[in-house]
Tab-separated table of C-alpha atoms in Angstrom:
chain	number	residue	atom	x	y	z
A	1	MET	CA	11.735	-5.340	13.091
A	2	SER	CA	10.872	-3.502	9.883
A	3	ILE	CA	8.148	-2.079	7.719
A	4	LEU	CA	8.549	-3.844	4.360
A	5	TRP	CA	5.988	-1.896	2.331
A	6	VAL	CA	3.081	0.499	2.819
A	7	GLY	CA	0.511	1.894	0.425
A	8	GLY	CA	-3.065	2.932	-0.111
A	9	GLU	CA	-3.282	5.212	-3.156
A	10	ASP	CA	-3.456	4.532	-6.887
A	11	LEU	CA	0.236	5.274	-7.561
A	12	ASP	CA	1.050	2.318	-5.292
A	13	PHE	CA	-0.363	-0.068	-7.904
A	14	LEU	CA	1.062	-1.074	-11.281
A	15	ALA	CA	-0.218	-0.064	-14.712
A	16	ALA	CA	-1.771	3.024	-13.190
A	17	PRO	CA	-4.569	3.654	-12.915
A	18	ALA	CA	-4.890	-0.039	-12.061
A	19	VAL	CA	-7.287	0.623	-9.203
A	20	SER	CA	-10.250	2.887	-8.698
A	21	VAL	CA	-10.142	5.626	-6.087
A	22	SER	CA	-12.843	6.795	-3.686
A	23	THR	CA	-12.742	9.907	-1.535
A	24	SER	CA	-16.003	9.070	0.226
A	25	THR	CA	-15.148	9.759	3.868
A	26	SER	CA	-17.359	6.938	5.148
A	27	LEU	CA	-14.978	4.373	3.623
A	28	PHE	CA	-11.683	5.227	5.352
A	29	ARG	CA	-10.257	6.997	8.385
A	30	THR	CA	-9.873	10.629	7.402
A	31	ALA	CA	-7.333	11.349	10.145
A	32	TYR	CA	-4.918	8.959	8.406
A	33	ALA	CA	-5.858	8.604	4.736
A	34	ARG	CA	-7.216	10.963	2.099
A	35	CYS	CA	-8.763	8.243	-0.066
A	36	CYS	CA	-9.121	4.500	-0.451
A	37	VAL	CA	-8.607	2.167	-3.406
A	38	TYR	CA	-10.539	-0.782	-4.807
A	39	GLU	CA	-10.722	-3.064	-7.823
A	40	SER	CA	-14.049	-2.267	-9.471
A	41	SER	CA	-13.886	-4.539	-12.526
A	42	MET	CA	-15.279	-8.037	-12.154
A	43	ASN	CA	-12.626	-10.788	-12.094
A	44	ASN	CA	-9.792	-8.279	-12.459
A	45	THR	CA	-6.806	-8.210	-10.122
A	46	ALA	CA	-4.868	-5.065	-9.249
A	47	MET	CA	-1.243	-5.582	-8.286
A	48	SER	CA	0.832	-3.335	-6.052
A	49	VAL	CA	4.330	-2.268	-6.965
A	50	PRO	CA	6.737	-5.051	-5.888
A	51	PHE	CA	8.091	-4.921	-2.369
A	52	PRO	CA	11.425	-3.067	-2.521
A	53	GLY	CA	13.230	-5.741	-0.513
A	54	GLY	CA	12.203	-8.555	-2.855
A	55	PRO	CA	10.012	-11.666	-2.451
A	56	LEU	CA	9.015	-12.965	0.984
A	57	THR	CA	7.901	-16.243	2.508
A	58	SER	CA	6.861	-14.856	5.923
A	59	ALA	CA	5.203	-11.520	6.681
A	60	TRP	CA	2.191	-9.734	8.090
A	61	LEU	CA	-0.358	-7.981	5.867
A	62	SER	CA	-2.566	-5.320	7.443
A	63	ALA	CA	-5.230	-3.053	5.939
A	64	ARG	CA	-8.334	-1.092	6.783
A	65	ILE	CA	-11.208	-2.559	4.756
A	66	THR	CA	-14.796	-1.445	4.135
A	67	GLY	CA	-17.311	-3.360	2.037
A	68	GLN	CA	-19.859	-1.672	-0.194
A	69	ASN	CA	-22.342	-2.703	-2.901
A	70	ASN	CA	-23.120	-5.930	-0.986
A	71	TRP	CA	-19.551	-6.908	-0.006
A	72	GLY	CA	-20.136	-8.599	3.350
A	73	ASN	CA	-23.789	-9.302	2.647
A	74	SER	CA	-24.646	-12.931	3.456
A	75	GLY	CA	-26.103	-13.578	0.003
A	76	TYR	CA	-23.228	-12.107	-2.040
A	77	PRO	CA	-19.989	-14.099	-1.703
A	78	ALA	CA	-16.697	-12.553	-2.816
A	79	ILE	CA	-14.157	-15.321	-2.470
A	80	ARG	CA	-11.062	-13.299	-3.479
A	81	SER	CA	-10.743	-9.708	-2.260
A	82	ILE	CA	-7.282	-8.879	-0.876
A	83	GLY	CA	-4.165	-11.005	-0.799
A	84	LEU	CA	-0.475	-11.548	-1.271
A	85	GLY	CA	0.743	-12.531	-4.717
A	86	ARG	CA	3.532	-12.723	-7.245
A	87	SER	CA	4.263	-9.946	-9.723
A	88	GLY	CA	3.147	-10.630	-13.264
A	89	THR	CA	0.349	-13.029	-12.359
A	90	ALA	CA	-3.035	-12.999	-10.642
A	91	ASN	CA	-1.933	-15.959	-8.506
A	92	GLY	CA	-2.071	-15.468	-4.780
A	93	LEU	CA	-3.210	-16.238	-1.280
A	94	PHE	CA	-6.432	-14.327	-0.652
A	95	ILE	CA	-8.795	-13.215	2.057
A	96	GLY	CA	-12.391	-12.935	0.921
A	97	THR	CA	-15.661	-14.485	1.943
A	98	HIS	CA	-16.993	-18.016	2.022
A	99	ALA	CA	-17.821	-19.404	-1.422
A	100	SER	CA	-21.548	-19.300	-0.632
A	101	ILE	CA	-21.884	-17.221	2.558
A	102	GLY	CA	-20.982	-13.596	1.970
A	103	ASN	CA	-20.669	-12.501	5.612
A	104	LYS	CA	-18.223	-15.250	6.606
A	105	LEU	CA	-14.497	-14.589	6.103
A	106	ALA	CA	-12.493	-17.209	4.211
A	107	LEU	CA	-8.919	-17.954	3.207
A	108	SER	CA	-8.359	-19.126	-0.383
A	109	LYS	CA	-5.628	-19.587	-2.961
A	110	PHE	CA	-5.884	-18.904	-6.685
A	111	ASN	CA	-3.741	-20.398	-9.465
A	112	GLY	CA	-4.919	-18.111	-12.253
A	113	THR	CA	-7.853	-20.350	-13.124
A	114	THR	CA	-9.225	-22.075	-10.032
A	115	THR	CA	-9.959	-20.760	-6.549
A	116	THR	CA	-9.454	-23.271	-3.727
A	117	GLN	CA	-11.038	-22.393	-0.403
A	118	LEU	CA	-8.662	-23.408	2.396
A	119	ALA	CA	-10.406	-22.350	5.615
A	120	THR	CA	-13.278	-20.237	6.893
A	121	GLU	CA	-14.136	-18.565	10.147
A	122	GLY	CA	-16.535	-20.262	12.489
A	123	GLY	CA	-18.871	-17.304	12.766
A	124	THR	CA	-20.133	-14.521	10.520
A	125	SER	CA	-17.994	-11.540	11.499
A	126	ILE	CA	-18.462	-9.075	8.661
A	127	ALA	CA	-21.150	-6.781	7.320
A	128	PRO	CA	-21.347	-4.149	4.579
A	129	THR	CA	-20.549	-0.467	5.234
A	130	THR	CA	-18.391	-1.270	8.265
A	131	THR	CA	-14.674	-0.510	8.493
A	132	TYR	CA	-12.468	-3.252	9.932
A	133	LEU	CA	-8.794	-3.763	10.654
A	134	LEU	CA	-7.752	-6.921	8.801
A	135	CYS	CA	-4.406	-8.504	9.724
A	136	VAL	CA	-3.022	-11.652	8.099
A	137	GLN	CA	0.075	-13.472	9.320
A	138	VAL	CA	1.785	-15.806	6.845
A	139	MET	CA	4.565	-18.059	8.126
A	140	ASN	CA	6.730	-20.218	5.853
A	141	PHE	CA	4.771	-19.848	2.628
A	142	GLY	CA	4.821	-23.257	1.008
A	143	ALA	CA	3.457	-26.766	1.377
A	144	ALA	CA	3.343	-26.544	5.184
A	145	ALA	CA	2.567	-22.884	5.834
A	146	THR	CA	0.693	-21.403	8.757
A	147	VAL	CA	-1.754	-18.548	8.160
A	148	ASN	CA	-3.558	-16.630	10.893
A	149	VAL	CA	-6.311	-14.125	10.084
A	150	TYR	CA	-7.368	-11.451	12.574
A	151	LEU	CA	-10.340	-9.105	12.351
A	152	ASN	CA	-10.157	-6.085	14.659
A	153	GLY	CA	-7.418	-7.922	16.562
A	154	VAL	CA	-9.421	-11.138	17.102
A	155	LEU	CA	-8.198	-14.416	15.607
A	156	VAL	CA	-10.961	-15.706	13.305
A	157	ILE	CA	-9.098	-18.151	11.024
A	158	THR	CA	-6.030	-20.304	11.508
A	159	TYR	CA	-4.790	-22.672	8.826
A	160	THR	CA	-1.795	-24.955	8.464
A	161	GLY	CA	-1.182	-26.654	5.147
A	162	ASP	CA	-0.330	-26.171	1.493
A	163	VAL	CA	-0.849	-22.599	0.259
A	164	THR	CA	1.206	-22.939	-2.931
A	165	VAL	CA	-0.029	-22.624	-6.476
A	166	SER	CA	1.819	-23.326	-9.696
A	167	GLY	CA	4.701	-20.943	-10.311
A	168	MET	CA	4.474	-19.257	-6.905
A	169	SER	CA	6.842	-20.203	-4.083
A	170	ASP	CA	6.839	-16.769	-2.411
A	171	PHE	CA	5.081	-13.398	-2.685
A	172	ASP	CA	6.217	-9.898	-3.557
A	173	CYS	CA	3.097	-7.719	-3.878
A	174	VAL	CA	-0.376	-6.992	-2.533
A	175	LEU	CA	-3.355	-7.960	-4.701
A	176	LEU	CA	-6.843	-6.450	-4.789
A	177	CYS	CA	-9.573	-8.348	-6.616
A	178	ARG	CA	-13.294	-8.302	-7.248
A	179	THR	CA	-14.934	-11.639	-7.971
A	180	ASP	CA	-18.505	-10.770	-6.966
A	181	GLY	CA	-20.260	-9.424	-3.931
A	182	GLY	CA	-19.466	-5.753	-4.426
A	183	ASN	CA	-16.380	-3.638	-3.797
A	184	LEU	CA	-13.866	-3.929	-0.986
A	185	TYR	CA	-12.438	-0.483	-0.275
A	186	THR	CA	-8.930	-0.628	1.130
A	187	SER	CA	-6.648	1.892	2.840
A	188	GLU	CA	-3.624	2.002	5.164
A	189	ILE	CA	-2.008	-1.115	3.725
A	190	VAL	CA	1.053	-2.414	5.606
A	191	VAL	CA	3.410	-5.324	4.976
A	192	ALA	CA	5.750	-5.906	7.916
A	193	ASP	CA	7.917	-8.523	9.560
A	194	GLU	CA	6.279	-7.812	12.927
A	195	ASP	CA	2.761	-7.883	14.345
A	196	PRO	CA	0.936	-4.730	13.127
A	197	ARG	CA	-2.209	-5.162	15.214
A	198	GLY	CA	-1.059	-2.499	17.665
A	199	PHE	CA	-0.021	0.016	15.012
A	200	PRO	CA	-2.090	3.212	15.115
A	201	GLY	CA	-2.214	3.302	11.329
A	202	VAL	CA	-0.620	4.526	8.112
A	203	ALA	CA	-0.742	8.310	7.700
A	204	THR	CA	-0.579	9.742	4.182
A	205	LEU	CA	1.279	13.061	4.320
A	206	ALA	CA	0.287	14.692	1.051
A	207	LEU	CA	1.961	17.659	-0.621
A	208	THR	CA	0.613	21.001	0.618
A	209	GLY	CA	2.986	23.544	-0.936
A	210	ALA	CA	6.452	24.365	-2.178
A	211	GLY	CA	9.309	23.752	0.222
A	212	ALA	CA	12.399	25.745	1.089
A	213	THR	CA	13.951	24.969	-2.310
A	214	ASP	CA	11.576	25.365	-5.253
A	215	ALA	CA	13.841	24.983	-8.296
A	216	TRP	CA	11.935	22.809	-10.771
A	217	THR	CA	9.276	24.020	-13.200
A	218	GLY	CA	5.737	23.384	-12.019
A	219	VAL	CA	3.667	23.756	-8.869
A	220	PHE	CA	2.743	21.270	-6.160
A	221	SER	CA	-0.987	21.455	-6.881
A	222	THR	CA	-0.612	19.722	-10.269
A	223	ILE	CA	0.963	16.584	-8.776
A	224	ASN	CA	-0.758	16.072	-5.408
A	225	GLY	CA	-4.133	14.736	-6.545
A	226	THR	CA	-5.717	11.571	-5.217
A	227	SER	CA	-5.964	10.227	-8.784
A	228	ILE	CA	-2.949	9.987	-11.071
A	229	SER	CA	-2.480	12.584	-13.787
A	230	ASP	CA	0.741	12.622	-15.814
A	231	THR	CA	-0.205	15.631	-17.930
A	232	THR	CA	1.122	18.412	-15.671
A	233	PRO	CA	4.373	17.232	-14.044
A	234	ASN	CA	7.035	19.130	-12.142
A	235	TYR	CA	10.216	18.861	-14.223
A	236	THR	CA	13.769	20.027	-14.801
A	237	ALA	CA	16.465	19.613	-17.461
A	238	THR	CA	19.227	20.395	-14.957
A	239	PRO	CA	21.018	17.652	-12.985
A	240	ASP	CA	21.671	17.893	-9.231
A	241	LEU	CA	18.761	20.257	-8.683
A	242	ASP	CA	16.543	19.841	-5.615
A	243	GLN	CA	12.791	20.295	-5.491
A	244	GLN	CA	11.229	20.306	-2.041
A	245	PHE	CA	7.616	20.155	-0.909
A	246	ASN	CA	5.854	20.781	2.366
A	247	VAL	CA	3.600	17.923	3.441
A	248	SER	CA	0.549	17.685	5.684
A	249	ASP	CA	1.006	17.142	9.406
A	250	PRO	CA	0.822	13.671	10.967
A	251	PRO	CA	-2.252	12.680	13.006
A	252	ALA	CA	-2.395	13.946	16.567
A	253	GLY	CA	-1.436	11.578	19.362
A	254	LEU	CA	1.486	9.919	21.081
A	255	TYR	CA	2.987	7.104	19.041
A	256	THR	CA	6.223	5.786	17.587
A	257	VAL	CA	7.065	6.400	13.933
A	258	LYS	CA	8.093	3.004	12.561
A	259	ALA	CA	9.132	4.222	9.091
A	260	VAL	CA	8.578	6.862	6.426
A	261	ARG	CA	7.985	5.981	2.773
A	262	ILE	CA	8.327	8.331	-0.177
A	263	ALA	CA	6.500	7.411	-3.393
A	264	ALA	CA	7.137	9.463	-6.528
A	265	ARG	CA	5.735	8.879	-10.002
A	266	ALA	CA	8.389	9.863	-12.515
A	267	ALA	CA	9.803	9.409	-16.019
A	268	LYS	CA	12.676	10.788	-18.101
A	269	ASN	CA	12.756	12.626	-21.412
A	270	GLY	CA	16.428	12.975	-22.255
A	271	SER	CA	18.690	14.127	-19.425
A	272	PRO	CA	18.662	13.984	-16.380
A	273	THR	CA	18.030	10.231	-16.304
A	274	LYS	CA	17.718	9.566	-12.568
A	275	ILE	CA	16.201	10.941	-9.380
A	276	ALA	CA	17.110	10.629	-5.713
A	277	LEU	CA	14.498	10.827	-2.957
A	278	GLY	CA	14.988	12.292	0.478
A	279	TYR	CA	14.145	14.979	2.988
A	280	ASN	CA	14.756	18.449	4.278
A	281	SER	CA	14.663	17.829	8.017
A	282	GLY	CA	15.428	20.744	10.276
A	283	GLY	CA	17.194	22.591	7.453
A	284	SER	CA	19.511	19.699	6.562
A	285	VAL	CA	19.020	17.726	3.355
A	286	ALA	CA	19.764	14.062	2.676
A	287	VAL	CA	18.758	11.889	-0.270
A	288	GLY	CA	19.022	8.177	-0.931
A	289	ALA	CA	20.526	6.219	-3.787
A	290	ASP	CA	19.914	7.256	-7.398
A	291	LYS	CA	16.909	5.674	-9.101
A	292	ALA	CA	17.218	5.160	-12.849
A	293	LEU	CA	14.144	6.319	-14.773
A	294	THR	CA	12.582	5.042	-17.983
A	295	ASN	CA	10.644	6.899	-20.671
A	296	VAL	CA	7.389	5.568	-19.222
A	297	TYR	CA	5.933	6.877	-15.968
A	298	ALA	CA	6.310	4.523	-13.006
A	299	THR	CA	6.305	4.697	-9.224
A	300	TYR	CA	9.667	4.950	-7.463
A	301	GLU	CA	9.765	4.501	-3.721
A	302	GLN	CA	12.043	4.649	-0.728
A	303	ILE	CA	11.359	3.336	2.777
A	304	ASP	CA	13.416	4.816	5.611
A	305	GLN	CA	13.288	3.126	8.992
A	306	VAL	CA	15.327	6.013	10.443
A	307	ASN	CA	15.789	9.674	9.614
A	308	PRO	CA	18.889	9.649	7.343
A	309	ILE	CA	19.904	13.059	8.675
A	310	THR	CA	19.939	12.110	12.370
A	311	GLY	CA	20.514	8.357	12.024
A	312	LEU	CA	17.723	7.843	14.566
A	313	ALA	CA	14.054	6.925	14.322
A	314	PHE	CA	11.823	9.694	13.046
A	315	THR	CA	10.002	11.612	15.774
A	316	LEU	CA	6.623	13.298	15.627
A	317	ALA	CA	8.335	16.617	16.214
A	318	GLU	CA	10.410	16.038	13.066
A	319	LEU	CA	7.454	15.018	10.922
A	320	THR	CA	5.438	18.204	11.362
A	321	PRO	CA	7.994	20.502	9.630
A	322	LEU	CA	9.400	17.734	7.399
A	323	GLN	CA	9.779	18.460	3.684
A	324	VAL	CA	10.122	15.876	0.898
A	325	ASP	CA	13.109	16.375	-1.434
A	326	VAL	CA	13.478	15.127	-5.024
A	327	ARG	CA	16.903	15.610	-6.646
A	328	SER	CA	17.531	15.321	-10.386
A	329	ARG	CA	20.551	13.221	-11.259
A	330	ALA	CA	22.470	12.857	-14.515
């Protein structure tokens, strides 16, 4: 059982800044996230970076969602809000609200032009300014798929039938959209091959200072903002040089760490031409495979189901002193 992708900040979406960012603490769980993201432009669709393992036909999507500016209001429908889609298009399978009843959840598909409502909940489960845990299970994406939608762990929609649209036989990204009815603020996004309803959440461990090795030019405070800025990077012209950062502590509690994801926004300007991402864990350093950079800033990520230094699942005791490592590579 694996975590396939996680996200919740603007660097997790393509063509940054492709999403708007809010730090209003009423819209997300502050013990886990430091902001939330939303698509603010009418009829625009924000697309996450593609899942690192490639396209999928079965998966779970989970997110914390909060509606504002009439999202969830009975008189303001928003038929496409969050979904699973295919890179390069706005096509996807979406959760939003009923086409005419804004406080009733609905399942729809979109082919780039037309939205087809597939199923709706029997009741009216949602309201503005309320944070919910939304979980969507997709099985066998295609002409005979099964989709189950859960709100706060309760099954509210189940659908079996054709979820395909032209040019889309699988999905490889998360989509955020605004069609009407206000903004849907989203945080703690998870894509997994197992049921995430019992997960405590997705904790963003942001940079808090320089780590044990501080060899690149620049300081942590110019690259740890909640909104992307490429004007003040940390950088080096020397290959095989490590830069480490302390990160914030995980939320308190007793829970299992399913995976750790590193996301780094990077580009090259001459040499070095690659980076490797990893950790300083307990004084030992390990990095993953080299990632080739381009001349344009993009997000590079790595998901580790186990601590590469110990070969075992990460523990809470390891996360508190954990440092992120970025290594320049020729």
